[in-house]
Amino acid sequence: MKDKVVLAYSGGLDTSAAIKWIAEKYDMDVIALSIDLGMERDYESIRQKALKVGAIKAAVVDAKDVFINEYVFPALQADAIYEGQYTLATALARPLIAKLMVETALQEGATAVAHGCTGKGNDQVRFDVSTAALAPQLKVIAPAREWGMTREETIEYAKQHEIPVPVTVASPYSIDENLWGKSIECGVLEDPWVEPPEDIFTWTKSPTDAPDEPSYIEIGFERGIPTSLDGQGLSGAALVEKLNSLAGEHGVGRIDHLENRLVGIKSREIYEAPAATVLLSAHLALEQMTLSRDQLRFKQKVAQEYADLIYNGLWFSALRQDLAAYVQSTQRHASGTVRVKLLKGKSAVVGRKSPKSLYSYSLATYDEEDQFDQSAAEGFIQIYGLPVKTQAQVQGVEEGE
Ligand code: ARG
């Protein structure tokens, strides 16, 4: 009996070639696993294709809800954004895919898992580290990292092995997508001076062609989790899906990021992430209302650490678990409603309310309802400014040029 390997199968050229290549090179039985994270694909024909190309078994798992509830929303609660721009769609999906592959491998008695990543990206790191954390006994096979074929050679290999070559391989772009966002690389985008051509965008209208009239939406949050849209309760996945199309229609969520990969390469990445863009800013707006200044400041530092570790493939680390517990604690009063205006490529928070709001009208107002005791400010400032005054008297003040 041959050893078995579970391959993360997308139905594309590389993973199709990988089925044949692994079977030949490693003499193993390949089980193809395709994971539905919300790309509208015909998963049954992907499954059939895997079998046709030579997998001994092929399965599809719908992981949309788990993805949104257990990976995306914890990252949203953390306000995790990599390098201030990337909303982490691919980075969040990889640990989940790895987990599902490991589970299948254990069920099937496989000795290895396999993925289609090259040796230049972050995804290989995320898969390999996640697998090592969850099931260190499993070997990881990465054909595209090992075979050393160019794109043309891979196409040639496919033709020789009667693997159907999809017409989309004519596209010069490398694309990855799931409910939380889409990434586009390669082709002309590799010149950072070149403006992304309009035809790469499929989730977002060009802001120029977007409606001239704004749309207003109200997002309801409970403990940092978005639970309703315009008063209608929705599951996480349904809410994200709906918001992707609403905000995409207004051209919201295009991101052009010259990004630092973990493997040391700077790469130019274009993203479309309408729902992520809207939800991250709405969530932060609600936190600004319900968290104290000190909580917000500390949480910002945690957000950066959290984003880095998601990006760097450390989802299953103990540190992630620790930070997640902290983030959960911060969200206990992050409930309320945020009103967002979508217009011509922009999403702006224009209103927020919460039963746990720390905003006090009678403290903030300059009207007659003002309750703030201005006479107390004087004494406060005397003590607050005391060290500056003392030091200036003794040592003077450097005015600078
Ligand atoms: N640069 C992004 C990241 O590292 C997107 C990667 C997209 N992956 C892909 N196989 N096309 O998360």
Coordinates of C-alpha atoms and ligand atoms in Angstrom, one line a residue:
M1 CA 0.0 0.0 0.0
K2 CA 1.2 3.5 -0.9
D3 CA 1.6 6.3 1.6
K4 CA -1.0 9.0 1.4
V5 CA -0.8 12.7 1.2
V6 CA -3.5 15.3 1.5
L7 CA -3.1 18.2 -1.0
A8 CA -4.7 21.6 -0.7
Y9 CA -6.3 21.7 -4.1
S10 CA -7.6 24.9 -5.8
G11 CA -8.3 23.4 -9.2
G12 CA -5.7 25.7 -10.8
L13 CA -2.7 24.8 -12.9
D14 CA -0.1 24.4 -10.1
T15 CA -2.1 22.2 -7.8
S16 CA -3.3 20.1 -10.7
A17 CA 0.2 19.5 -11.9
A18 CA 1.1 18.8 -8.2
I19 CA -1.3 15.9 -8.1
K20 CA 0.6 14.2 -10.9
W21 CA 4.0 15.3 -9.8
I22 CA 3.6 14.0 -6.2
A23 CA 2.3 10.7 -7.5
E24 CA 5.3 10.3 -9.8
K25 CA 8.1 11.8 -7.7
Y26 CA 7.0 10.5 -4.3
D27 CA 5.0 7.5 -5.4
M28 CA 2.2 8.4 -3.0
D29 CA -1.6 8.4 -3.2
V30 CA -2.9 11.9 -3.4
I31 CA -6.1 13.0 -1.6
A32 CA -7.3 16.4 -2.9
L33 CA -8.9 18.8 -0.4
S34 CA -10.6 21.9 -1.6
I35 CA -11.8 24.5 0.9
D36 CA -14.6 26.9 0.3
L37 CA -13.8 30.2 1.9
G38 CA -16.4 32.1 -0.1
M39 CA -15.1 32.3 -3.6
E40 CA -18.0 31.5 -5.8
R41 CA -16.6 28.5 -7.6
D42 CA -18.0 25.4 -8.9
Y43 CA -16.6 23.1 -6.3
E44 CA -18.1 20.0 -7.7
S45 CA -16.3 20.4 -10.9
I46 CA -13.1 21.2 -9.0
R47 CA -13.5 17.9 -7.2
Q48 CA -14.1 16.0 -10.4
K49 CA -11.1 17.6 -11.9
A50 CA -8.9 16.4 -9.1
L51 CA -10.1 12.8 -9.6
K52 CA -9.6 13.1 -13.3
V53 CA -6.0 14.3 -12.9
G54 CA -5.3 11.4 -10.7
A55 CA -6.3 12.0 -7.0
I56 CA -7.5 8.8 -5.4
K57 CA -10.1 10.8 -3.4
A58 CA -11.3 14.4 -3.5
A59 CA -13.3 16.3 -1.0
V60 CA -14.7 19.8 -0.5
V61 CA -15.1 21.5 2.8
D62 CA -17.3 24.6 3.3
A63 CA -15.3 26.6 5.9
K64 CA -16.9 30.0 5.4
D65 CA -18.5 30.3 8.8
V66 CA -15.5 29.0 10.7
F67 CA -13.2 31.3 8.8
I68 CA -15.3 34.4 9.5
N69 CA -16.1 33.6 13.1
E70 CA -12.9 32.0 14.4
Y71 CA -10.2 33.7 12.3
V72 CA -11.5 36.9 10.7
F73 CA -13.6 38.3 13.6
P74 CA -10.9 37.8 16.3
A75 CA -8.6 39.8 13.9
L76 CA -11.2 42.5 13.5
Q77 CA -11.7 42.7 17.2
A78 CA -7.9 43.2 17.5
D79 CA -7.9 45.9 14.8
A80 CA -5.2 43.9 13.0
I81 CA -3.9 45.5 9.9
Y82 CA -0.4 44.7 8.5
E83 CA 1.9 47.7 8.0
G84 CA -1.1 50.0 8.2
Q85 CA -2.6 48.7 4.9
Y86 CA -3.1 45.0 4.4
T87 CA -6.3 43.6 6.0
L88 CA -4.8 40.1 6.1
A89 CA -7.3 38.0 4.1
T90 CA -4.8 35.4 2.8
A91 CA -2.8 35.4 6.0
L92 CA -5.9 34.6 8.0
A93 CA -7.0 31.8 5.7
R94 CA -3.8 29.8 5.7
P95 CA -3.8 28.6 9.3
L96 CA -7.4 27.4 8.8
I97 CA -6.6 25.6 5.6
A98 CA -3.6 24.0 7.3
K99 CA -5.8 22.9 10.2
L100 CA -8.4 21.3 7.9
M101 CA -5.6 19.5 5.9
V102 CA -4.1 18.2 9.1
E103 CA -7.5 16.9 10.3
T104 CA -8.1 15.2 7.0
A105 CA -4.6 13.7 7.0
L106 CA -5.2 12.2 10.4
Q107 CA -8.6 10.8 9.5
E108 CA -7.2 9.3 6.3
G109 CA -4.0 7.9 7.9
A110 CA -1.9 10.0 5.6
T111 CA 1.8 10.6 6.3
A112 CA 2.0 14.0 4.7
V113 CA 0.2 17.2 3.6
A114 CA 1.0 19.2 0.5
H115 CA 0.4 22.7 -0.8
G116 CA 1.1 24.6 -4.0
C117 CA 3.1 27.5 -2.6
T118 CA 6.4 28.6 -4.1
G119 CA 9.5 29.2 -2.0
K120 CA 9.3 33.0 -2.3
G121 CA 6.1 33.8 -0.4
N122 CA 4.6 34.0 3.0
D123 CA 2.0 31.3 2.4
Q124 CA 4.5 28.5 2.5
V125 CA 5.6 29.7 6.0
R126 CA 2.1 29.9 7.2
F127 CA 1.2 26.4 6.0
D128 CA 4.4 24.8 7.2
V129 CA 4.5 26.4 10.6
S130 CA 0.8 25.7 11.2
T131 CA 1.3 22.1 10.2
A132 CA 4.3 21.7 12.5
A133 CA 2.3 23.2 15.4
L134 CA -0.7 20.9 14.9
A135 CA 0.8 17.7 13.7
P136 CA 4.7 17.6 13.7
Q137 CA 4.7 14.0 12.6
L138 CA 3.3 15.0 9.2
K139 CA 5.7 15.7 6.4
V140 CA 5.1 18.8 4.2
I141 CA 5.5 18.5 0.5
A142 CA 5.6 21.7 -1.5
P143 CA 5.9 20.7 -5.2
A144 CA 6.1 24.3 -6.6
R145 CA 9.0 24.9 -4.2
E146 CA 10.8 21.7 -5.2
W147 CA 10.2 21.2 -8.9
G148 CA 12.0 24.3 -10.2
M149 CA 9.7 24.7 -13.2
T150 CA 8.9 28.1 -14.8
R151 CA 5.3 29.0 -15.6
E152 CA 5.8 27.8 -19.2
E153 CA 7.4 24.6 -18.1
T154 CA 4.5 23.9 -15.8
I155 CA 2.1 24.4 -18.7
E156 CA 4.2 22.1 -20.8
Y157 CA 4.2 19.5 -18.0
A158 CA 0.5 19.8 -17.7
K159 CA 0.0 19.3 -21.4
Q160 CA 2.2 16.2 -21.4
H161 CA 0.3 14.7 -18.5
E162 CA -3.2 15.4 -20.0
I163 CA -4.0 18.0 -17.3
P164 CA -6.5 20.5 -18.7
V165 CA -4.9 23.9 -18.8
P166 CA -7.5 26.5 -17.8
V167 CA -7.8 29.6 -20.1
T168 CA -7.2 31.8 -17.1
V169 CA -3.5 30.8 -17.1
A170 CA -3.3 33.3 -19.9
S171 CA -3.9 36.0 -17.2
P172 CA -0.6 37.4 -16.1
Y173 CA -1.8 37.9 -12.5
S174 CA -1.6 35.8 -9.4
I175 CA -4.8 36.0 -7.5
D176 CA -6.0 34.7 -4.1
E177 CA -9.4 35.4 -2.7
N178 CA -11.7 34.6 0.1
L179 CA -14.6 36.4 1.9
W180 CA -12.2 38.9 3.7
G181 CA -10.5 40.1 0.5
K182 CA -8.7 39.5 -2.7
S183 CA -5.1 39.9 -3.6
I184 CA -3.6 40.6 -7.0
E185 CA 0.1 40.3 -7.9
C186 CA 2.5 39.9 -10.9
G187 CA 2.3 41.2 -14.4
V188 CA 2.5 44.9 -14.8
L189 CA 1.9 45.3 -11.1
E190 CA 5.5 44.3 -10.5
D191 CA 6.5 47.8 -11.6
P192 CA 5.6 49.8 -8.6
W193 CA 5.4 53.0 -10.7
V194 CA 2.6 51.6 -12.8
E195 CA -0.9 52.4 -11.8
P196 CA -3.0 49.2 -11.5
P197 CA -5.0 48.7 -14.7
E198 CA -8.7 49.0 -14.1
D199 CA -9.4 45.4 -15.4
I200 CA -7.7 43.7 -12.4
F201 CA -10.5 44.9 -10.1
T202 CA -13.5 42.6 -9.9
W203 CA -14.8 43.3 -6.5
T204 CA -14.9 47.1 -6.6
K205 CA -16.2 49.6 -9.1
S206 CA -13.8 52.3 -10.1
P207 CA -14.5 55.3 -7.7
T208 CA -14.8 57.4 -10.9
D209 CA -17.8 55.3 -12.0
A210 CA -19.3 54.8 -8.6
P211 CA -22.6 56.4 -7.9
D212 CA -22.6 60.2 -7.2
E213 CA -25.1 59.7 -4.4
P214 CA -23.8 58.2 -1.1
S215 CA -25.2 55.1 0.6
Y216 CA -25.5 55.1 4.4
I217 CA -25.3 51.9 6.3
E218 CA -25.6 51.1 9.9
I219 CA -23.5 48.3 11.4
G220 CA -24.5 46.8 14.7
F221 CA -21.7 45.4 16.9
E222 CA -22.0 43.1 20.0
R223 CA -18.7 42.9 21.9
G224 CA -16.8 43.9 18.9
I225 CA -18.5 41.4 16.6
P226 CA -20.6 42.8 13.7
T227 CA -24.0 41.2 14.0
S228 CA -26.4 43.4 12.0
L229 CA -26.6 45.5 8.9
D230 CA -29.2 48.3 8.8
G231 CA -31.0 46.6 11.8
Q232 CA -31.2 43.2 10.1
G233 CA -29.4 40.4 12.1
L234 CA -27.1 38.4 9.9
S235 CA -24.6 35.6 10.3
G236 CA -21.0 36.8 10.1
A237 CA -20.4 35.3 6.7
A238 CA -23.6 36.7 5.3
L239 CA -22.9 40.2 6.7
V240 CA -19.4 40.2 5.2
E241 CA -20.6 39.0 1.9
K242 CA -23.3 41.7 1.7
L243 CA -21.0 44.4 2.8
N244 CA -18.5 43.4 0.1
S245 CA -21.0 44.1 -2.6
L246 CA -22.5 47.2 -1.0
A247 CA -19.1 48.9 -0.4
G248 CA -17.6 47.4 -3.6
E249 CA -20.4 49.1 -5.6
H250 CA -19.1 52.5 -4.2
G251 CA -15.5 51.7 -5.1
V252 CA -14.5 51.2 -1.4
G253 CA -11.6 48.9 -0.4
R254 CA -8.9 49.2 -3.0
I255 CA -5.4 49.0 -1.4
D256 CA -2.0 49.5 -3.1
H257 CA 0.7 48.2 -0.7
L258 CA 4.4 47.9 -1.2
E259 CA 4.7 45.2 1.4
N260 CA 7.5 43.6 3.4
R261 CA 7.3 39.8 3.1
L262 CA 8.6 37.6 5.9
V263 CA 11.1 36.1 3.5
G264 CA 12.8 39.5 3.0
I265 CA 11.3 40.5 -0.3
K266 CA 9.5 43.8 -0.9
S267 CA 6.5 43.1 -3.1
R268 CA 3.8 45.2 -4.6
E269 CA 0.4 43.9 -3.7
I270 CA -3.0 45.2 -4.8
Y271 CA -6.0 44.2 -2.6
E272 CA -9.7 44.6 -2.8
A273 CA -11.2 44.4 0.6
P274 CA -14.5 46.4 0.8
A275 CA -16.1 44.7 3.8
A276 CA -12.8 44.6 5.7
T277 CA -12.1 48.2 5.1
V278 CA -15.6 49.3 6.3
L279 CA -15.7 47.0 9.3
L280 CA -12.2 47.8 10.6
S281 CA -12.9 51.5 10.6
A282 CA -16.4 51.1 12.0
H283 CA -15.1 48.8 14.8
L284 CA -12.3 51.3 15.7
A285 CA -14.9 54.1 15.8
L286 CA -16.9 52.1 18.3
E287 CA -13.9 51.4 20.4
Q288 CA -13.1 55.2 20.4
M289 CA -16.4 55.6 22.1
T290 CA -16.4 52.7 24.5
L291 CA -12.8 52.3 25.6
S292 CA -10.7 54.6 27.8
R293 CA -7.8 56.5 26.4
D294 CA -5.4 54.2 28.1
Q295 CA -7.1 51.0 26.9
L296 CA -7.1 52.4 23.3
R297 CA -3.4 53.3 23.5
F298 CA -2.3 49.9 24.8
K299 CA -4.6 48.1 22.4
Q300 CA -3.0 49.8 19.4
K301 CA 0.3 48.3 20.3
V302 CA -1.3 44.9 20.7
A303 CA -3.0 45.4 17.3
Q304 CA 0.4 45.8 15.6
E305 CA 1.9 42.7 17.3
Y306 CA -1.2 40.7 16.5
A307 CA -1.2 41.8 12.8
D308 CA 2.5 40.9 12.5
L309 CA 2.1 37.5 14.0
I310 CA -0.9 36.7 11.7
Y311 CA 1.1 37.9 8.7
N312 CA 4.2 35.9 9.8
G313 CA 2.4 32.6 10.1
L314 CA 2.2 32.3 13.9
W315 CA -1.5 31.9 14.3
F316 CA -1.1 28.7 16.4
S317 CA 1.5 30.2 18.7
A318 CA 1.0 30.6 22.4
L319 CA 1.5 34.4 22.0
R320 CA -1.5 34.6 19.6
Q321 CA -3.6 32.8 22.2
D322 CA -2.4 35.2 24.9
L323 CA -3.1 38.3 22.8
A324 CA -6.5 36.9 21.8
A325 CA -7.5 36.6 25.5
Y326 CA -6.5 40.2 26.1
V327 CA -8.4 41.4 23.0
Q328 CA -11.5 39.5 24.1
S329 CA -11.4 41.2 27.4
T330 CA -11.2 44.6 25.7
Q331 CA -14.4 43.9 23.8
R332 CA -16.8 43.5 26.7
H333 CA -18.3 46.9 26.2
A334 CA -17.7 47.3 22.5
S335 CA -21.3 47.1 21.6
G336 CA -23.3 49.7 19.7
T337 CA -24.1 51.0 16.2
V338 CA -21.9 52.7 13.7
R339 CA -23.2 54.7 10.7
V340 CA -21.0 54.7 7.7
K341 CA -21.2 56.8 4.5
L342 CA -20.0 55.2 1.3
L343 CA -19.1 57.5 -1.5
K344 CA -16.7 57.5 -4.5
G345 CA -14.2 55.1 -3.1
K346 CA -14.4 56.3 0.5
S347 CA -16.0 54.9 3.5
A348 CA -16.4 57.4 6.3
V349 CA -17.8 56.9 9.8
V350 CA -20.3 59.6 10.3
G351 CA -22.1 58.5 13.4
R352 CA -21.8 56.1 16.4
K353 CA -23.8 55.3 19.4
S354 CA -23.5 52.8 22.3
P355 CA -25.3 52.0 25.5
K356 CA -21.8 51.8 27.0
S357 CA -20.6 55.1 25.5
L358 CA -18.0 57.0 27.6
Y359 CA -18.8 60.2 25.7
S360 CA -20.4 62.6 28.0
Y361 CA -22.3 65.5 26.4
S362 CA -22.4 67.5 29.6
L363 CA -18.6 67.3 29.9
A364 CA -17.9 68.0 26.2
T365 CA -20.4 70.7 25.5
Y366 CA -19.7 74.5 25.4
D367 CA -23.4 75.1 25.7
E368 CA -25.2 76.0 29.0
E369 CA -25.6 72.4 30.0
D370 CA -21.9 72.3 30.6
Q371 CA -21.1 70.5 33.8
F372 CA -17.3 70.6 33.6
D373 CA -15.7 72.6 36.4
Q374 CA -13.3 74.8 34.6
S375 CA -11.9 76.3 37.8
A376 CA -10.5 72.8 38.7
A377 CA -8.4 73.0 35.5
E378 CA -6.1 75.6 37.0
G379 CA -4.9 73.4 39.9
F380 CA -4.6 70.4 37.7
I381 CA -2.4 72.2 35.2
Q382 CA -0.2 73.6 38.0
I383 CA 0.7 70.1 39.2
Y384 CA 0.7 68.5 35.8
G385 CA 3.2 71.1 34.5
L386 CA 5.3 71.2 37.6
P387 CA 8.2 69.0 36.3
V388 CA 8.4 71.0 33.1
K389 CA 8.5 74.3 35.0
T390 CA 11.1 73.1 37.5
Q391 CA 13.4 71.7 34.9
A392 CA 13.1 74.8 32.7
Q393 CA 14.0 77.0 35.7
V394 CA 17.1 75.1 36.5
Q395 CA 18.3 73.9 33.0
G396 CA 16.7 76.4 30.7
V397 CA 14.7 75.5 27.5
E398 CA 16.4 74.4 24.3
E399 CA 14.4 76.2 21.7
G400 CA 15.8 74.4 18.8
E401 CA 16.6 75.8 15.3
Ligands
ARG1 N1 0.9 39.2 0.2 C1 -0.3 38.7 0.7 C2 0.1 37.8 1.9 O1 1.2 37.5 2.1 C3 -1.1 37.9 -0.3 C4 -0.6 36.6 -0.7 C5 -1.4 36.0 -1.8 N2 -1.1 34.6 -1.9 C6 -1.1 34.0 -3.1 N3 -0.8 32.7 -3.1 N4 -1.5 34.6 -4.2 O2 -0.7 37.5 2.7

